[in-house]
Short mmCIF file of N, CA and C in Angstrom, two decimals:
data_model
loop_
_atom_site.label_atom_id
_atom_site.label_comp_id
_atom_site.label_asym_id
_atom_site.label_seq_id
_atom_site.Cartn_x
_atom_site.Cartn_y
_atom_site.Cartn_z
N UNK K 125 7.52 16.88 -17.58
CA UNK K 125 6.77 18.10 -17.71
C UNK K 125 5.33 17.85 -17.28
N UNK K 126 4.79 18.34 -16.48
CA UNK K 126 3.43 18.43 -15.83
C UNK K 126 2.95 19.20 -16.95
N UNK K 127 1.36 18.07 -17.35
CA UNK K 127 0.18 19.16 -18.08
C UNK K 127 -0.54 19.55 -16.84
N UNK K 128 -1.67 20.71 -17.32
CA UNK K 128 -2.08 21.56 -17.11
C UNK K 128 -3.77 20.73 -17.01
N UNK K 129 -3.93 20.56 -15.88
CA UNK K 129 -5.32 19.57 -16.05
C UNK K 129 -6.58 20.72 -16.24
N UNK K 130 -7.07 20.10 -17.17
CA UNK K 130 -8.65 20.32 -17.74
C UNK K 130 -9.38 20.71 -16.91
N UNK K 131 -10.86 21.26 -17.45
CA UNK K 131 -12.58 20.79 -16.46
C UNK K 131 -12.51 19.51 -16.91
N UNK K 132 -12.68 18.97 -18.80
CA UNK K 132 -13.09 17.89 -18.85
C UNK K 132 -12.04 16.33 -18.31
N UNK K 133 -10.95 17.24 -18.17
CA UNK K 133 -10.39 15.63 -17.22
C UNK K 133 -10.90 15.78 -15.75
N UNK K 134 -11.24 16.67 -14.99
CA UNK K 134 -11.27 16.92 -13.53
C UNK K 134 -12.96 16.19 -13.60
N UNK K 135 -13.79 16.37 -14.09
CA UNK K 135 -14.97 16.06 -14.47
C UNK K 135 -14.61 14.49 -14.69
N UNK K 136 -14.17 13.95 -15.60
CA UNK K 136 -13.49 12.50 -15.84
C UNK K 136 -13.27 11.90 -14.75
N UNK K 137 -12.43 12.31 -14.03
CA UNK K 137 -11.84 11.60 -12.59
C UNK K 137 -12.82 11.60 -11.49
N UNK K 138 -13.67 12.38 -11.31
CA UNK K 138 -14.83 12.87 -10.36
C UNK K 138 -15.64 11.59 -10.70
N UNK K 139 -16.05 11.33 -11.77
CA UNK K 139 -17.04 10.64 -12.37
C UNK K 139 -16.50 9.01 -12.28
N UNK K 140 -15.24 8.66 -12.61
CA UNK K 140 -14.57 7.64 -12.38
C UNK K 140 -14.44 7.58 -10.47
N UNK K 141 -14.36 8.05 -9.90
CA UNK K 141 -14.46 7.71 -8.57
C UNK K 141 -15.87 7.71 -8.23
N UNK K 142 -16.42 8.33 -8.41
CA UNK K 142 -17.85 7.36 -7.62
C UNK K 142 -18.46 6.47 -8.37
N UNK K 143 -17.94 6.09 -9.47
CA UNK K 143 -18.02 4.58 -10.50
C UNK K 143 -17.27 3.47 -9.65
N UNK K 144 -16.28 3.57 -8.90
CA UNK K 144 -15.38 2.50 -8.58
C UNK K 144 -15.71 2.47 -7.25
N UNK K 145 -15.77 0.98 -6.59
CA UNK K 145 -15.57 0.93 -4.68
C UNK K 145 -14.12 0.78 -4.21
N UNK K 146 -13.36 1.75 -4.95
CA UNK K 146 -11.84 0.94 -4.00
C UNK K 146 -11.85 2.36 -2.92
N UNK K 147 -12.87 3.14 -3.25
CA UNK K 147 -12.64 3.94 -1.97
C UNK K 147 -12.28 5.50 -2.85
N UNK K 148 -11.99 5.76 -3.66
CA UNK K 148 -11.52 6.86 -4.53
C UNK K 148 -12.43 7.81 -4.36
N UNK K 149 -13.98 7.30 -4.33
CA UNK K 149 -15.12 8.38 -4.43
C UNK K 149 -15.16 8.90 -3.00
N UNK K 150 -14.91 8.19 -1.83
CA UNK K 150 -14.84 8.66 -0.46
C UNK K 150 -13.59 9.91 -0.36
N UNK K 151 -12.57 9.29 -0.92
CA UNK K 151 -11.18 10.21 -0.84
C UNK K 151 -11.66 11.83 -1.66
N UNK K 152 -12.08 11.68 -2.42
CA UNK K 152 -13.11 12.56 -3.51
C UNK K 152 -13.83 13.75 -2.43
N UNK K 153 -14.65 12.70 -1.87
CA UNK K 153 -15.80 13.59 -0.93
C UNK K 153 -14.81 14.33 0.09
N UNK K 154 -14.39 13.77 0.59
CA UNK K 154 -13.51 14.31 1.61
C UNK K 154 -12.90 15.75 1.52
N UNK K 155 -12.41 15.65 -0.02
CA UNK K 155 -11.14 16.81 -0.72
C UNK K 155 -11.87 17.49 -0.65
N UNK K 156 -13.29 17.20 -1.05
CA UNK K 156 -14.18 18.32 -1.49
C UNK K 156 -15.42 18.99 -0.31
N UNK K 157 -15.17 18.07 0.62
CA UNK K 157 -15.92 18.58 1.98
C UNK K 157 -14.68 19.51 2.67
N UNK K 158 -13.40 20.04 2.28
CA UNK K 158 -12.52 20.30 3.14
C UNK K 158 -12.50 21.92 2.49
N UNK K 159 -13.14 21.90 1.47
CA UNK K 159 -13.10 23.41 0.58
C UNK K 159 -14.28 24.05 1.14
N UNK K 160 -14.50 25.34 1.07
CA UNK K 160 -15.49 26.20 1.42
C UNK K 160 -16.94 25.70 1.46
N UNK K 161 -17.89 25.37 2.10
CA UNK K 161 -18.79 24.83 2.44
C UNK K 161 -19.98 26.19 1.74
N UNK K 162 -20.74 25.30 0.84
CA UNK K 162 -21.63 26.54 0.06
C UNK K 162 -22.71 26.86 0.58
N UNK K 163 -23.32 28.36 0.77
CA UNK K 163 -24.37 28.74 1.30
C UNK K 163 -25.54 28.34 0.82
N UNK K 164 -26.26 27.91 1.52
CA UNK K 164 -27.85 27.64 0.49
C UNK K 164 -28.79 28.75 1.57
N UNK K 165 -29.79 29.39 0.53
CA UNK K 165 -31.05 29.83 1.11
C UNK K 165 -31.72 29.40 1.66
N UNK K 166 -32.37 29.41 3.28
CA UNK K 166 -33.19 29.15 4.04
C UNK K 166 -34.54 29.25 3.40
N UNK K 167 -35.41 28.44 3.82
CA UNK K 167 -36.81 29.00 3.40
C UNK K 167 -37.81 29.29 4.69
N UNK K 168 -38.66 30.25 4.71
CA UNK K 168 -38.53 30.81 5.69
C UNK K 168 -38.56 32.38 5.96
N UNK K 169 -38.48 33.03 6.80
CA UNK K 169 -38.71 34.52 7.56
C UNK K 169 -37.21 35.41 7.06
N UNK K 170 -36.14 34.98 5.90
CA UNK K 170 -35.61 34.97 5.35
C UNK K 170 -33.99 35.21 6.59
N UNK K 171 -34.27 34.08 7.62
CA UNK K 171 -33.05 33.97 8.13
C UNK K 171 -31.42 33.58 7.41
N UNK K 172 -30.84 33.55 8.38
CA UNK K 172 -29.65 32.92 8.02
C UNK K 172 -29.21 32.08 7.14
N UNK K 173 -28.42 32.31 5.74
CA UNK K 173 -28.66 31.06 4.61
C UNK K 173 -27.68 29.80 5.98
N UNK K 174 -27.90 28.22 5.52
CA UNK K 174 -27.57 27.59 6.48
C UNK K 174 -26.36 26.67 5.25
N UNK K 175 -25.75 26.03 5.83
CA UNK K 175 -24.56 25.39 5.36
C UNK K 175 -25.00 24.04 4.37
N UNK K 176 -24.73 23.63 3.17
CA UNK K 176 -25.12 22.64 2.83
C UNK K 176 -24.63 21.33 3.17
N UNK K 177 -25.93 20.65 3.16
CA UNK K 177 -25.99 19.48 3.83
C UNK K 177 -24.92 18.48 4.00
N UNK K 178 -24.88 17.92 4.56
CA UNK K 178 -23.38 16.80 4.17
C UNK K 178 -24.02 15.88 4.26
N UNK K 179 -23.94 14.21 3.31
CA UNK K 179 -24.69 13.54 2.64
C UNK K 179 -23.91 12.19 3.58
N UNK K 180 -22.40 12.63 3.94
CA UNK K 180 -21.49 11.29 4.22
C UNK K 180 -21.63 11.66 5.78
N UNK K 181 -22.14 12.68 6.27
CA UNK K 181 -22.35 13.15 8.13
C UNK K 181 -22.39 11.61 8.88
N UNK K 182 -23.50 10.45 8.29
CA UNK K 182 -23.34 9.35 9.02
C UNK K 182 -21.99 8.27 9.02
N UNK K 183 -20.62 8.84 8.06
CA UNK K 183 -19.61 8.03 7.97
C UNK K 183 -18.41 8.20 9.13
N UNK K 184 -18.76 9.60 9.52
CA UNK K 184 -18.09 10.64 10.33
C UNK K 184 -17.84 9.18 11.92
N UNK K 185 -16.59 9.14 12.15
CA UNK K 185 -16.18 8.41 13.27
C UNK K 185 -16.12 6.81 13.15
N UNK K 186 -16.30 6.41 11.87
CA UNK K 186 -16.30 4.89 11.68
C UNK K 186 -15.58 4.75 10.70
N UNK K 187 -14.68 3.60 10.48
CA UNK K 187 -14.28 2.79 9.64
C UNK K 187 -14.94 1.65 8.90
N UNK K 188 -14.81 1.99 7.87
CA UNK K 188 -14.83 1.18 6.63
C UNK K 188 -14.34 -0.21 6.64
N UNK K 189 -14.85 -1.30 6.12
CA UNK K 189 -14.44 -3.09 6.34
C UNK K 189 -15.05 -3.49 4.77
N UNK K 190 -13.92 -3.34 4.35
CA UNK K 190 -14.31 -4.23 3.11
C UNK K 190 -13.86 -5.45 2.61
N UNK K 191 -14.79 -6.29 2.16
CA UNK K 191 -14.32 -7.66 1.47
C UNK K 191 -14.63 -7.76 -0.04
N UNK K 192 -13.75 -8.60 -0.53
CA UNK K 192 -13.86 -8.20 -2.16
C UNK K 192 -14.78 -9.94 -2.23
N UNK K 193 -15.79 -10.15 -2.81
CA UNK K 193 -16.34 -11.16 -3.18
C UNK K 193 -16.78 -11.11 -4.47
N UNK K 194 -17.34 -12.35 -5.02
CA UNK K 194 -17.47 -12.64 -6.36
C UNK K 194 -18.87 -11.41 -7.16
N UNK K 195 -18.81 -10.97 -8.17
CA UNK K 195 -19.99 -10.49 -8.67
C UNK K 195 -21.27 -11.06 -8.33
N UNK K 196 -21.61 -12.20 -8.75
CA UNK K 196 -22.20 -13.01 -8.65
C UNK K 196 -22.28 -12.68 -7.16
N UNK K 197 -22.23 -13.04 -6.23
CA UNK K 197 -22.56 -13.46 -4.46
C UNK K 197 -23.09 -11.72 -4.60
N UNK K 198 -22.54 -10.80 -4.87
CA UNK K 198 -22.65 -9.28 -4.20
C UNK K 198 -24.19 -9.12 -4.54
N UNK K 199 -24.34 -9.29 -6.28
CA UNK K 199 -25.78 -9.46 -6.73
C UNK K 199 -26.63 -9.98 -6.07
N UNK K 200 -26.82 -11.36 -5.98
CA UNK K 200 -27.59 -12.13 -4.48
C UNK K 200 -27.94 -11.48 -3.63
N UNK K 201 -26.55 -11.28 -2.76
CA UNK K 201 -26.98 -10.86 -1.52
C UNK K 201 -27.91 -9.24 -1.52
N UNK K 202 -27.34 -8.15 -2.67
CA UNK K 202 -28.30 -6.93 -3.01
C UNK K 202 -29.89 -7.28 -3.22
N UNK K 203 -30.28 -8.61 -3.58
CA UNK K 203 -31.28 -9.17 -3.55
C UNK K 203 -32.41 -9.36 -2.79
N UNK K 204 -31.40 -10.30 -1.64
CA UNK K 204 -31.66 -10.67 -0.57
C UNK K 204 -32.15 -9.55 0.17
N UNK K 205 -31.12 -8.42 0.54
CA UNK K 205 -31.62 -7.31 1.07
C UNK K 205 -32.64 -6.52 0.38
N UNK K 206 -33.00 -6.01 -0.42
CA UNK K 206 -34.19 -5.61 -1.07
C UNK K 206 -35.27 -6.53 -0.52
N UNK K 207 -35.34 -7.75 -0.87
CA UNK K 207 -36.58 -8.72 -0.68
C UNK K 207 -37.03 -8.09 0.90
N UNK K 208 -35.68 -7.75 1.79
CA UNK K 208 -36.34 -7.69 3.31
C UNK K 208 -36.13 -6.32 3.31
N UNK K 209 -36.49 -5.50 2.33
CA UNK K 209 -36.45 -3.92 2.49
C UNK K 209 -35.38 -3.48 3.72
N UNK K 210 -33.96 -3.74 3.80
CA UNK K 210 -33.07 -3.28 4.10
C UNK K 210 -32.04 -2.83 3.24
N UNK K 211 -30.70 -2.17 4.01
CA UNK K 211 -29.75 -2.04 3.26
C UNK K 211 -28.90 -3.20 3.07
N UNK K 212 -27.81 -3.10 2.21
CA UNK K 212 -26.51 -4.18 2.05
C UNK K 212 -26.04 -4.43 3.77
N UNK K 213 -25.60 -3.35 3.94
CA UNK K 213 -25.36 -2.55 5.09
C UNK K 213 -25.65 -3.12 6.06
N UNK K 214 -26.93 -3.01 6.10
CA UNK K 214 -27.90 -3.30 7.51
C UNK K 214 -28.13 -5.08 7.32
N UNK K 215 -27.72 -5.47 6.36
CA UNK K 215 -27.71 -7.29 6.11
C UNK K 215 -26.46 -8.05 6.51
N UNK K 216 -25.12 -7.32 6.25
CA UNK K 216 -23.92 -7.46 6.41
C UNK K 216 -23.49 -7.29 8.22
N UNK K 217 -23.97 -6.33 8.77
CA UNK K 217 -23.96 -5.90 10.19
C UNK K 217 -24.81 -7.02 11.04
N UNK K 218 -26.18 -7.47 10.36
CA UNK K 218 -26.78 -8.49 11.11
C UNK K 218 -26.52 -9.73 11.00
N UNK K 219 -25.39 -10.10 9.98
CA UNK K 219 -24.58 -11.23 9.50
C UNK K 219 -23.70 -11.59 10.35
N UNK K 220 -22.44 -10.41 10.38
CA UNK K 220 -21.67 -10.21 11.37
C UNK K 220 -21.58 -10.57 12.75
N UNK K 221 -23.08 -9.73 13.49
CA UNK K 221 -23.29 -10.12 14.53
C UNK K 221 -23.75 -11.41 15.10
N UNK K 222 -24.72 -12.35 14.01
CA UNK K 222 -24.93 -13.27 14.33
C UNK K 222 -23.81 -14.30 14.75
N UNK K 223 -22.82 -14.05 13.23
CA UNK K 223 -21.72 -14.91 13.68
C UNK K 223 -21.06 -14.75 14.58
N UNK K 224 -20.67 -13.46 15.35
CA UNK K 224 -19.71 -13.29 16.80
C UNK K 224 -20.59 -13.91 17.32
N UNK K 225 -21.78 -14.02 17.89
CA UNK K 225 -22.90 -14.41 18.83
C UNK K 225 -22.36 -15.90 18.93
N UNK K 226 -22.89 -16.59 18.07
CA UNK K 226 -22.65 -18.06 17.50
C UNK K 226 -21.62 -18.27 18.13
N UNK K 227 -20.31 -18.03 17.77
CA UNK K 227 -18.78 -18.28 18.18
C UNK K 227 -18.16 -17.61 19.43
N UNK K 228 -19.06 -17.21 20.44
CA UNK K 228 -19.19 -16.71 21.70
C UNK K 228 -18.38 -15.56 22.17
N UNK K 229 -18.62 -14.94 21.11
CA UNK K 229 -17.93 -13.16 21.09
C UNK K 229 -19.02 -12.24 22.01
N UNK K 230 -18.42 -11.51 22.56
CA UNK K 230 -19.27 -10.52 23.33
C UNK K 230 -19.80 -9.02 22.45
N UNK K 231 -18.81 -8.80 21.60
CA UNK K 231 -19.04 -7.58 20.28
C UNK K 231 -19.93 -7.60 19.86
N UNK K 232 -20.49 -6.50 19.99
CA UNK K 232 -21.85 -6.62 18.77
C UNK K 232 -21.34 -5.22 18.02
N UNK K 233 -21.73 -5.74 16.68
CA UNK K 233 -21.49 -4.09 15.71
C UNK K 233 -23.11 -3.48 16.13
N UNK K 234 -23.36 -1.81 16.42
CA UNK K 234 -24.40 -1.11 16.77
C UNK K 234 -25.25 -1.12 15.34
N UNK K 235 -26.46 -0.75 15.22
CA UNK K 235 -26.96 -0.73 13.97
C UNK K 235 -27.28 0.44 13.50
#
């Protein structure tokens, strides 16, 4: 017999996916970028309300590469990147590339 799901479980699960990285909060955004896109008010000569923003627009055409490493190392390295005012992101990509370089790969990931 199927229950009848809640706000406060739908709220629960929402909240549990962008708590977790296995990817749940992306699958999340997605469901919810695929429903009616909400009007927001322009500010302004009181044109056209315009579409709200989409926050994941830079994920649009790329895949995802994940590695599961120790707590410990992820901390560090979040470190590391702060100290050089970058992202994880932008530390992991210049990691990457160094090593294809090194090992005489022609690939470079774009930044």
């Amino acid at each position: 017999m199927a229950r009848k799901t809640s706000t406060l479980a739908t709220l629960d699960i929402a909240a549990e996916g962008l708590a977790q990285q296995d990817g749940l909060a992306e699958r999340l955004a997605r469901s919810r970028a695929t429903a009616a896109p909400v009007a927001v008010a322009t500010a302004g000569q009181g044109g056209e309300p315009e579409r709200a923003r989409d926050h994941n627009a830079w994920r649009r055409g790329k895949a995802l590469l994940q590695v599961a490493i120790p707590e410990e190392v992820h901390l560090e390295l979040s470190i590391l990147a702060k100290r050089r005012r970058i992202t994880l992101s932008q530390l992991v990509k210049a990691a990457l590339n160094q090593w294809l370089d090194s090992h005489g790969h022609a690939l470079r990931l774009p930044e």
